[in-house]
């Protein structure tokens, strides 16, 4: 781990680009190749946590860990134990008596037995120094009351006989007495053994706060150092990580660099007419699908642009696509049906309702056999894909439903409509929980963030809006694009909800920072390396990485809503200008944009799908 830390900190910091090229590659070490001593792991973790809490002024919590889990003394007690060792080594017997008189270091009986041995050592030193009167006084005042704690039979009797002897060795019981310094060291060893027996230090360690097994004293800030090393290892594992220093935003998830999609890797002419929607079929973004007004669905590779399957069966345009966690693709069509497809291109079923065009379709999270549809007749429908039966309907919108979304729990549903309202529904009870008169135009798309606290809505008033569902207020309006005509222009979250991406009627792909950090910055326009939809893809896709899609974050992952900036739009949200406007599609609108695992795809009116690759953002120092 230390090797990764040193290597990563030195990257681009002390070596020239030429030196970096010649620098040998770091070894590829997997987590499975690292083994830890399971017998020590629990104790070492407790030691690290205790030290960290103590350094952050949470001593009362660290004390509980020390006393109840580690069975070792508090910091004050550790200092007192070390003071006793020092006093024994220096022969400061008066201080030892004061230290041991304090409660808590040893049990009372053990404390008295050790005091006998301490006075015994002091007595023998008086005899060795021919201080008979001091030895006699010590024997009567200190050793006599502790006589029944003597370690050997007749030891006190032998000490009494020494008061009339010339040297310690005159008594046969003390013929092996090694002298003042060696005997003090033995007494220090006895003290350490007693401390070990009382579970006041890790067994076998020479000093307190030592690592188990006597490996030496634990460094200050050891837990933070280990976490930094873990972060360095994660950064080292990233194929594309940008230039350092690197900022690890959370310890709850593995590090993933913020990759801004700015370069068009492929412009794929998949359909003969406009493409209304796109969706990913795999977690790593290597396989995707497109739905077109030519009534077909194409499954294609984002890596090489090759069409894997062409799905036929619908008799009208494809409005929306969604793939389940089990790999079943649902396509919603203007023919009033939803068709189910396998990744291998085989049709698995057809769901038909009586609601006219199906504008939106989403699988219900956690219920992989249930599918939601948004219909022309103003009704949301919940189907069972295993039986083909209608489970429940959700009624309340005044005009056609254009979009539907499900939160990460599968219990909350959001819908957007031509009536310019968004509604939240209880998926179990089927009732409308909240109605939000959100927009000046029709709501063409809705999407929950991963924590289920915020809702992103695309509206036909040239804005996309981020709503705080707890406070029922609009936080941000993402503007700069065009969305007012009779099109379904959709937007969605990207990069763990740190970005918002969406289409536009002007043919651009728009990227915004979710928290509005770029609102004061000028818009960056990126021109594609592929100038038109007539250019065939010629180079392999240079993807941005192999990082898997992170697990869903807990609600605590997202910060509290920021305070309203001074510039507030008329609908209540702060205006956010685009971070990037990506050009590359031909004439006409971009209807849908989706992102997954560093890959972004866009659906164009030119009949092409754009496959965009990310470039890591340079971290601030």
GROMACS .gro file of C-alpha atoms in nm, residues 352-613:
model
  262
  352UNK     CA    1  -5.092  -0.392  -2.487
  353UNK     CA    2  -5.309  -0.131  -2.325
  354UNK     CA    3  -5.584   0.100  -2.437
  355UNK     CA    4  -5.412   0.427  -2.369
  356UNK     CA    5  -5.284   0.521  -2.712
  357UNK     CA    6  -4.920   0.620  -2.757
  358UNK     CA    7  -4.684   0.499  -2.484
  359UNK     CA    8  -4.446   0.791  -2.433
  360UNK     CA    9  -4.251   0.661  -2.136
  361UNK     CA   10  -4.156   0.324  -1.990
  362UNK     CA   11  -3.962   0.228  -1.674
  363UNK     CA   12  -3.899  -0.091  -1.483
  364UNK     CA   13  -3.998  -0.080  -1.118
  365UNK     CA   14  -3.686  -0.099  -0.903
  366UNK     CA   15  -3.672  -0.412  -0.691
  367UNK     CA   16  -3.962  -0.568  -0.883
  368UNK     CA   17  -3.809  -0.692  -1.205
  369UNK     CA   18  -4.140  -0.833  -1.329
  370UNK     CA   19  -4.325  -0.501  -1.305
  371UNK     CA   20  -4.324  -0.229  -1.569
  372UNK     CA   21  -4.463   0.126  -1.565
  373UNK     CA   22  -4.590   0.313  -1.870
  374UNK     CA   23  -4.683   0.678  -1.934
  375UNK     CA   24  -4.967   0.702  -2.184
  376UNK     CA   25  -5.143   0.942  -2.417
  377UNK     CA   26  -5.474   0.897  -2.231
  378UNK     CA   27  -5.330   1.073  -1.916
  379UNK     CA   28  -5.292   0.749  -1.718
  380UNK     CA   29  -4.989   0.568  -1.578
  381UNK     CA   30  -5.015   0.190  -1.590
  382UNK     CA   31  -4.830  -0.077  -1.390
  383UNK     CA   32  -4.805  -0.416  -1.561
  384UNK     CA   33  -4.685  -0.757  -1.454
  385UNK     CA   34  -4.452  -0.882  -1.724
  386UNK     CA   35  -4.472  -1.240  -1.600
  387UNK     CA   36  -4.852  -1.260  -1.642
  388UNK     CA   37  -4.909  -0.976  -1.888
  389UNK     CA   38  -5.184  -0.842  -1.663
  390UNK     CA   39  -5.250  -0.482  -1.559
  391UNK     CA   40  -5.180  -0.444  -1.187
  392UNK     CA   41  -5.270  -0.083  -1.116
  393UNK     CA   42  -5.347   0.250  -1.281
  394UNK     CA   43  -5.252   0.600  -1.164
  395UNK     CA   44  -5.495   0.874  -1.269
  396UNK     CA   45  -5.483   1.247  -1.204
  397UNK     CA   46  -5.308   1.432  -1.485
  398UNK     CA   47  -5.523   1.660  -1.699
  399UNK     CA   48  -5.333   1.587  -2.022
  400UNK     CA   49  -5.115   1.314  -2.169
  401UNK     CA   50  -4.837   1.167  -1.954
  402UNK     CA   51  -4.503   1.208  -2.129
  403UNK     CA   52  -4.256   1.066  -1.876
  404UNK     CA   53  -4.233   0.831  -1.579
  405UNK     CA   54  -3.954   0.749  -1.330
  406UNK     CA   55  -3.910   0.520  -1.028
  407UNK     CA   56  -3.688   0.590  -0.727
  408UNK     CA   57  -3.418   0.353  -0.599
  409UNK     CA   58  -3.654   0.188  -0.350
  410UNK     CA   59  -3.926   0.116  -0.604
  411UNK     CA   60  -4.187   0.273  -0.375
  412UNK     CA   61  -4.209   0.622  -0.525
  413UNK     CA   62  -4.309   0.706  -0.882
  414UNK     CA   63  -4.273   1.041  -1.057
  415UNK     CA   64  -4.460   1.145  -1.370
  416UNK     CA   65  -4.446   1.442  -1.607
  417UNK     CA   66  -4.730   1.557  -1.827
  418UNK     CA   67  -4.843   1.795  -2.096
  419UNK     CA   68  -5.047   1.965  -1.823
  420UNK     CA   69  -4.714   2.120  -1.705
  421UNK     CA   70  -4.734   1.938  -1.372
  422UNK     CA   71  -4.523   1.671  -1.205
  423UNK     CA   72  -4.682   1.423  -0.969
  424UNK     CA   73  -4.538   1.187  -0.710
  425UNK     CA   74  -4.723   0.860  -0.657
  426UNK     CA   75  -4.719   0.591  -0.392
  427UNK     CA   76  -4.636   0.280  -0.594
  428UNK     CA   77  -4.801   0.048  -0.342
  429UNK     CA   78  -5.122   0.238  -0.274
  430UNK     CA   79  -5.158   0.396  -0.616
  431UNK     CA   80  -5.244   0.739  -0.477
  432UNK     CA   81  -5.093   1.075  -0.568
  433UNK     CA   82  -4.875   1.200  -0.285
  434UNK     CA   83  -4.771   1.539  -0.423
  435UNK     CA   84  -4.852   1.759  -0.720
  436UNK     CA   85  -4.592   2.013  -0.830
  437UNK     CA   86  -4.700   2.284  -1.078
  438UNK     CA   87  -4.342   2.303  -1.186
  439UNK     CA   88  -4.305   2.443  -1.528
  440UNK     CA   89  -4.406   2.703  -1.782
  441UNK     CA   90  -4.406   2.427  -2.045
  442UNK     CA   91  -4.486   2.060  -2.081
  443UNK     CA   92  -4.276   1.816  -1.875
  444UNK     CA   93  -4.096   1.591  -2.123
  445UNK     CA   94  -3.873   1.388  -1.884
  446UNK     CA   95  -3.834   1.309  -1.514
  447UNK     CA   96  -3.560   1.126  -1.324
  448UNK     CA   97  -3.482   1.066  -0.956
  449UNK     CA   98  -3.130   1.102  -0.824
  450UNK     CA   99  -2.975   0.792  -0.670
  451UNK     CA  100  -3.072   0.890  -0.315
  452UNK     CA  101  -3.433   0.968  -0.404
  453UNK     CA  102  -3.419   1.320  -0.259
  454UNK     CA  103  -3.411   1.518  -0.581
  455UNK     CA  104  -3.602   1.507  -0.908
  456UNK     CA  105  -3.469   1.625  -1.243
  457UNK     CA  106  -3.732   1.744  -1.490
  458UNK     CA  107  -3.699   1.840  -1.855
  459UNK     CA  108  -3.949   2.109  -1.955
  460UNK     CA  109  -4.064   2.270  -2.276
  461UNK     CA  110  -3.978   2.618  -2.150
  462UNK     CA  111  -3.611   2.595  -2.250
  463UNK     CA  112  -3.510   2.468  -1.907
  464UNK     CA  113  -3.433   2.157  -1.708
  465UNK     CA  114  -3.510   2.183  -1.338
  466UNK     CA  115  -3.373   2.019  -1.023
  467UNK     CA  116  -3.631   1.987  -0.744
  468UNK     CA  117  -3.572   1.918  -0.376
  469UNK     CA  118  -3.850   1.672  -0.291
  470UNK     CA  119  -3.822   1.724   0.084
  471UNK     CA  120  -3.869   2.101   0.069
  472UNK     CA  121  -4.084   2.099  -0.245
  473UNK     CA  122  -3.886   2.373  -0.413
  474UNK     CA  123  -3.694   2.427  -0.734
  475UNK     CA  124  -3.319   2.454  -0.667
  476UNK     CA  125  -3.170   2.503  -1.014
  477UNK     CA  126  -3.282   2.576  -1.371
  478UNK     CA  127  -3.038   2.446  -1.632
  479UNK     CA  128  -3.072   2.672  -1.935
  480UNK     CA  129  -2.903   2.756  -2.265
  481UNK     CA  130  -3.060   2.485  -2.480
  482UNK     CA  131  -3.385   2.486  -2.679
  483UNK     CA  132  -3.693   2.284  -2.590
  484UNK     CA  133  -4.024   2.442  -2.686
  485UNK     CA  134  -4.149   2.270  -3.003
  486UNK     CA  135  -4.348   1.949  -3.037
  487UNK     CA  136  -4.057   1.725  -2.949
  488UNK     CA  137  -3.970   1.506  -2.654
  489UNK     CA  138  -3.633   1.649  -2.552
  490UNK     CA  139  -3.503   1.458  -2.250
  491UNK     CA  140  -3.236   1.516  -1.987
  492UNK     CA  141  -3.075   1.286  -1.728
  493UNK     CA  142  -2.814   1.266  -1.453
  494UNK     CA  143  -2.453   1.168  -1.526
  495UNK     CA  144  -2.137   1.086  -1.332
  496UNK     CA  145  -2.300   0.978  -1.004
  497UNK     CA  146  -2.549   1.266  -1.038
  498UNK     CA  147  -2.268   1.525  -1.039
  499UNK     CA  148  -2.363   1.633  -1.392
  500UNK     CA  149  -2.682   1.690  -1.589
  501UNK     CA  150  -2.683   1.603  -1.959
  502UNK     CA  151  -2.957   1.662  -2.213
  503UNK     CA  152  -3.053   1.722  -2.572
  504UNK     CA  153  -3.167   2.033  -2.753
  505UNK     CA  154  -3.358   2.138  -3.061
  506UNK     CA  155  -3.049   2.320  -3.191
  507UNK     CA  156  -2.867   1.987  -3.238
  508UNK     CA  157  -2.624   2.025  -2.946
  509UNK     CA  158  -2.559   1.795  -2.652
  510UNK     CA  159  -2.560   2.002  -2.333
  511UNK     CA  160  -2.369   1.934  -2.011
  512UNK     CA  161  -2.432   2.120  -1.686
  513UNK     CA  162  -2.278   2.094  -1.343
  514UNK     CA  163  -2.549   1.981  -1.108
  515UNK     CA  164  -2.465   2.221  -0.824
  516UNK     CA  165  -2.436   2.518  -1.056
  517UNK     CA  166  -2.064   2.579  -1.010
  518UNK     CA  167  -2.029   2.689  -1.371
  519UNK     CA  168  -2.316   2.936  -1.378
  520UNK     CA  169  -2.079   3.231  -1.390
  521UNK     CA  170  -1.844   3.074  -1.642
  522UNK     CA  171  -1.861   3.110  -2.014
  523UNK     CA  172  -2.001   2.825  -2.215
  524UNK     CA  173  -1.749   2.596  -2.383
  525UNK     CA  174  -1.840   2.474  -2.730
  526UNK     CA  175  -1.671   2.152  -2.839
  527UNK     CA  176  -1.669   2.070  -3.208
  528UNK     CA  177  -1.670   1.704  -3.303
  529UNK     CA  178  -1.385   1.537  -3.483
  530UNK     CA  179  -1.655   1.368  -3.693
  531UNK     CA  180  -1.805   1.655  -3.898
  532UNK     CA  181  -2.118   1.496  -4.038
  533UNK     CA  182  -2.346   1.197  -4.022
  534UNK     CA  183  -2.211   1.078  -4.355
  535UNK     CA  184  -1.871   0.998  -4.208
  536UNK     CA  185  -1.832   0.634  -4.125
  537UNK     CA  186  -1.663   0.544  -3.797
  538UNK     CA  187  -1.306   0.442  -3.872
  539UNK     CA  188  -1.129   0.416  -3.536
  540UNK     CA  189  -1.200   0.191  -3.239
  541UNK     CA  190  -1.374   0.344  -2.943
  542UNK     CA  191  -1.129   0.484  -2.692
  543UNK     CA  192  -1.344   0.434  -2.382
  544UNK     CA  193  -1.279   0.610  -2.056
  545UNK     CA  194  -1.240   0.313  -1.834
  546UNK     CA  195  -1.343  -0.012  -1.683
  547UNK     CA  196  -1.480   0.127  -1.360
  548UNK     CA  197  -1.808  -0.046  -1.274
  549UNK     CA  198  -2.117   0.155  -1.196
  550UNK     CA  199  -2.096   0.247  -0.825
  551UNK     CA  200  -2.351   0.112  -0.584
  552UNK     CA  201  -2.646   0.333  -0.510
  553UNK     CA  202  -2.550   0.592  -0.256
  554UNK     CA  203  -2.731   0.633   0.070
  555UNK     CA  204  -2.942   0.950   0.111
  556UNK     CA  205  -2.664   1.095   0.326
  557UNK     CA  206  -2.438   1.105   0.018
  558UNK     CA  207  -2.601   1.420  -0.113
  559UNK     CA  208  -2.542   1.752   0.056
  560UNK     CA  209  -2.817   1.972   0.189
  561UNK     CA  210  -2.958   2.213  -0.069
  562UNK     CA  211  -2.738   2.516  -0.118
  563UNK     CA  212  -2.865   2.860  -0.024
  564UNK     CA  213  -3.043   3.042  -0.302
  565UNK     CA  214  -2.796   3.251  -0.504
  566UNK     CA  215  -2.872   3.614  -0.565
  567UNK     CA  216  -2.985   3.554  -0.923
  568UNK     CA  217  -3.310   3.359  -0.907
  569UNK     CA  218  -3.519   3.272  -1.207
  570UNK     CA  219  -3.889   3.345  -1.223
  571UNK     CA  220  -3.983   2.984  -1.146
  572UNK     CA  221  -3.781   2.987  -0.824
  573UNK     CA  222  -3.457   2.810  -0.926
  574UNK     CA  223  -3.111   2.956  -0.972
  575UNK     CA  224  -3.009   2.978  -1.338
  576UNK     CA  225  -2.720   2.749  -1.438
  577UNK     CA  226  -2.550   2.797  -1.771
  578UNK     CA  227  -2.402   2.497  -1.955
  579UNK     CA  228  -2.055   2.372  -1.877
  580UNK     CA  229  -2.017   2.231  -2.230
  581UNK     CA  230  -2.215   2.236  -2.553
  582UNK     CA  231  -2.109   1.943  -2.772
  583UNK     CA  232  -2.151   1.966  -3.148
  584UNK     CA  233  -2.128   1.672  -3.382
  585UNK     CA  234  -2.477   1.569  -3.486
  586UNK     CA  235  -2.618   1.679  -3.819
  587UNK     CA  236  -2.916   1.905  -3.867
  588UNK     CA  237  -3.213   1.870  -3.637
  589UNK     CA  238  -3.267   1.809  -3.269
  590UNK     CA  239  -3.094   1.581  -3.019
  591UNK     CA  240  -3.380   1.406  -2.841
  592UNK     CA  241  -3.219   1.197  -2.569
  593UNK     CA  242  -2.883   1.172  -2.390
  594UNK     CA  243  -2.776   0.891  -2.156
  595UNK     CA  244  -2.462   0.827  -1.952
  596UNK     CA  245  -2.319   0.518  -1.789
  597UNK     CA  246  -1.971   0.422  -1.659
  598UNK     CA  247  -1.787   0.691  -1.854
  599UNK     CA  248  -1.978   0.641  -2.180
  600UNK     CA  249  -2.239   0.885  -2.310
  601UNK     CA  250  -2.476   0.826  -2.601
  602UNK     CA  251  -2.703   1.078  -2.773
  603UNK     CA  252  -3.001   1.027  -3.004
  604UNK     CA  253  -3.026   1.263  -3.301
  605UNK     CA  254  -3.286   1.367  -3.553
  606UNK     CA  255  -3.020   1.293  -3.815
  607UNK     CA  256  -3.070   0.918  -3.757
  608UNK     CA  257  -2.735   0.887  -3.580
  609UNK     CA  258  -2.629   0.790  -3.231
  610UNK     CA  259  -2.336   0.985  -3.091
  611UNK     CA  260  -2.096   0.796  -2.865
  612UNK     CA  261  -1.899   1.039  -2.652
  613UNK     CA  262  -1.593   0.973  -2.442
   0.00000   0.00000   0.00000
